[in-house]
Tab-separated table of C-alpha atoms in Angstrom:
chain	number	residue	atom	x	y	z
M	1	UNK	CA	94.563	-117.178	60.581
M	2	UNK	CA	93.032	-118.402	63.741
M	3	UNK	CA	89.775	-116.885	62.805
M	4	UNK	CA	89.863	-118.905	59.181
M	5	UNK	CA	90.519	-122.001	61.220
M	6	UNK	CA	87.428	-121.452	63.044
M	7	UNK	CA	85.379	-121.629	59.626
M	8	UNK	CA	84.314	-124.755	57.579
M	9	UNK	CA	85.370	-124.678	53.439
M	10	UNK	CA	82.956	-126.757	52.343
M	11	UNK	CA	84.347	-126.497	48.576
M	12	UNK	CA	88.300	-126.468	49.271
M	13	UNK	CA	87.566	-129.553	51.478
M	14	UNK	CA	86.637	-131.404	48.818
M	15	UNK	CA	89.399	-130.679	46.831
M	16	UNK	CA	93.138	-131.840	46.590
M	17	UNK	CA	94.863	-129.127	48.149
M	18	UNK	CA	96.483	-128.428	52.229
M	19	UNK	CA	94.481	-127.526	55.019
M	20	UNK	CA	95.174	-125.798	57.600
M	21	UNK	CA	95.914	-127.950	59.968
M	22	UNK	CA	98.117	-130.482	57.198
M	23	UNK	CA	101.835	-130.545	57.524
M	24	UNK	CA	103.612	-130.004	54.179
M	25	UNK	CA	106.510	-131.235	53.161
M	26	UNK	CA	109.085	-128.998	51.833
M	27	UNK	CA	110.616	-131.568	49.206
M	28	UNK	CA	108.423	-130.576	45.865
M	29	UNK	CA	108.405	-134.162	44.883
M	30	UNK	CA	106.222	-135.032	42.062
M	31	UNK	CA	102.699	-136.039	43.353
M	32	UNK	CA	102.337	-138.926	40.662
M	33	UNK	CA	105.495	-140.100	38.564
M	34	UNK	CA	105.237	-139.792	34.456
M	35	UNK	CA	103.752	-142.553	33.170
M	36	UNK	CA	105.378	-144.816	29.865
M	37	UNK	CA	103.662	-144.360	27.132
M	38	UNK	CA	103.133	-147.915	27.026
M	39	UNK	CA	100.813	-147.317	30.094
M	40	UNK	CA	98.471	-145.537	28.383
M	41	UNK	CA	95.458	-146.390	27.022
M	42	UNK	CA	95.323	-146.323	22.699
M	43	UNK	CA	91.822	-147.145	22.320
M	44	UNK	CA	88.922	-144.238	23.601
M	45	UNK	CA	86.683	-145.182	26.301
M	46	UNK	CA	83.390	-145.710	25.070
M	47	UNK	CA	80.824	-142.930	25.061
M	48	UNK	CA	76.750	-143.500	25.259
M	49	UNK	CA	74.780	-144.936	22.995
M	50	UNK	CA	73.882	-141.841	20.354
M	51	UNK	CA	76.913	-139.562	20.506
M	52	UNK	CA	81.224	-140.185	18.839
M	53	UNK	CA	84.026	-139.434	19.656
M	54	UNK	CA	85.576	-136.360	16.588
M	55	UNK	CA	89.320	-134.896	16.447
M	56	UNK	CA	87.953	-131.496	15.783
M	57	UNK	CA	89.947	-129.193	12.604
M	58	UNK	CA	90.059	-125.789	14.371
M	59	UNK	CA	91.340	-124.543	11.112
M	60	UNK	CA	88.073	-125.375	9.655
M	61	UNK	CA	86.125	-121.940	10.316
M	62	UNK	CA	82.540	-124.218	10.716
M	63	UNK	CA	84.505	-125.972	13.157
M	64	UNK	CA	85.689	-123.625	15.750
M	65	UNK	CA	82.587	-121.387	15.199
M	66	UNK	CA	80.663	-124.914	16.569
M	67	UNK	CA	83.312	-125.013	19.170
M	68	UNK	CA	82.829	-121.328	19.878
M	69	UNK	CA	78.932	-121.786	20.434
M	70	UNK	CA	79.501	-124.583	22.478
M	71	UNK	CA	81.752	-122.805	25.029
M	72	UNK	CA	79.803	-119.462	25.028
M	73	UNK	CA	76.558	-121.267	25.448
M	74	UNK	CA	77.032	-123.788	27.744
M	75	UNK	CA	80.395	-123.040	30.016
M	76	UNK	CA	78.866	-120.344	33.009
M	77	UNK	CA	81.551	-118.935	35.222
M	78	UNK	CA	79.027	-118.691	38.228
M	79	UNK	CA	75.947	-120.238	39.914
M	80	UNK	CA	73.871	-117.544	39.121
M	81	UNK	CA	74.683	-117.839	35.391
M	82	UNK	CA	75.706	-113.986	35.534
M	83	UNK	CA	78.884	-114.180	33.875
M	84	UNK	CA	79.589	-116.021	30.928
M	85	UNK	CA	82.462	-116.808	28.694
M	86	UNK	CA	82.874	-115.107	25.482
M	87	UNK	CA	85.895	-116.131	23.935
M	88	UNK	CA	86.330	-114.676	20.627
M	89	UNK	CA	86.612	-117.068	17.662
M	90	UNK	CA	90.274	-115.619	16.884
M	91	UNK	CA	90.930	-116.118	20.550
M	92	UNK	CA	90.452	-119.511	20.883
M	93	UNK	CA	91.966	-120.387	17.705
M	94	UNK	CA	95.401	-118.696	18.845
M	95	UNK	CA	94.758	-120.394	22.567
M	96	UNK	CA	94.610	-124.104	20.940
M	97	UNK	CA	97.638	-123.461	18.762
M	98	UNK	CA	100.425	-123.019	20.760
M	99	UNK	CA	103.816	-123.969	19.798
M	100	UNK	CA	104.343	-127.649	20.347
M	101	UNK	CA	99.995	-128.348	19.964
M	102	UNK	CA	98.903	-131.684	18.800
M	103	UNK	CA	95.740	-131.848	16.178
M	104	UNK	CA	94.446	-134.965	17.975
M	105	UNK	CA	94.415	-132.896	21.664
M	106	UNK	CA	91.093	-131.593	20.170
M	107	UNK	CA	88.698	-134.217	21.224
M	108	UNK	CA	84.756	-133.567	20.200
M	109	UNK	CA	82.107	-135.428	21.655
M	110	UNK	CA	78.631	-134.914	18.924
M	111	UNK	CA	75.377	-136.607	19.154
M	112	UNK	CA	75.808	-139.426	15.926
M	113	UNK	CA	72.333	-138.855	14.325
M	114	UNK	CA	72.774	-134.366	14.108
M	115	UNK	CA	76.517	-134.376	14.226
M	116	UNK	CA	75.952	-131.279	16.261
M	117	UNK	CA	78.850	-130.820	18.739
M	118	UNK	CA	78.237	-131.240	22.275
M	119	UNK	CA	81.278	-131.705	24.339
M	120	UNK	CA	84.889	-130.807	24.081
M	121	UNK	CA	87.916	-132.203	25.967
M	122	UNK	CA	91.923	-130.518	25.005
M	123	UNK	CA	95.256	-130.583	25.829
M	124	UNK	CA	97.666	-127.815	25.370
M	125	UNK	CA	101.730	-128.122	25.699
M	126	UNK	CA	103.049	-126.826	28.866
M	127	UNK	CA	106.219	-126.698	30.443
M	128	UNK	CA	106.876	-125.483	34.163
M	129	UNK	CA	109.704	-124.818	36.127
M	130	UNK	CA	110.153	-125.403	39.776
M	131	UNK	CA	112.924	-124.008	41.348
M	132	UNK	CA	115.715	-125.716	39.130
M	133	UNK	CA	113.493	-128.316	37.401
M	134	UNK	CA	111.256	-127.837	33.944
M	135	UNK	CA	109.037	-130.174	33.497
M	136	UNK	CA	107.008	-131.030	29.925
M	137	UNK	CA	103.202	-131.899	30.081
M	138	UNK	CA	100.000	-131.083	28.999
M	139	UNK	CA	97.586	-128.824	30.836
């Protein structure tokens, strides 16, 4: 441990998580409180000029094989772009569905003119138990 002190992180330090030297706080309180529904924004934010917003129909098979393309062409797992994702079209079919899913989790970004998918944001239901507690979100 002392030696790892003794080092700089230059990736962890930019992220939300303890350092070393931070004291932490054995209480396991929520970092942010649930928010009312009535605090969250209905309406999209806007995208740029050329591309929508699409709920995407991963029961459509054109659908999730543009989904699949997207992923396994454009999501690398290192710098070196040695290692990519190949996540079968099955796969991610029986990833997006779990029980409890929501159809309009499956947000598609596609260029207007082409309709050719080129982004893709999701939700899936999770619950998670800390010590005593389960807790319901989305992951």
């Amino acid at each position: 441990l002392a030696d790892a002190k003794l080092k700089t992180y230059r990736f962890w330090e930019t992220q939300p998580v303890v350092g070393f030297t931070d004291r932490v706080d054995d209480a396991n309180d929520v970092i942010e409180a649930d928010k009312e529904m009535s605090d969250v924004r209905c309406e999209p934010y806007s995208l740029p000029n050329g591309f929508v917003w699409d709920t995407l129909n991963i029961d459509d098979s054109q659908v999730l094989g543009e989904l699949y393309v997207l992923l396994n062409q454009n999501y690398v797992e290192d710098e070196d772009q040695l290692f990519r994702f190949d996540y079968s079209q099955p796969f991610l079919h029986w990833a997006l569905k779990p029980p409890g899913f929501q159809c309009d989790w499956y947000c598609g970004i596609r260029a207007e003119t082409t309709r050719k998918l080129v982004g893709f944001i999701s939700a899936v239901p999770a619950s998670i138990v800390l010590r005593s507690e389960t807790r319901y979100g989305r992951d």
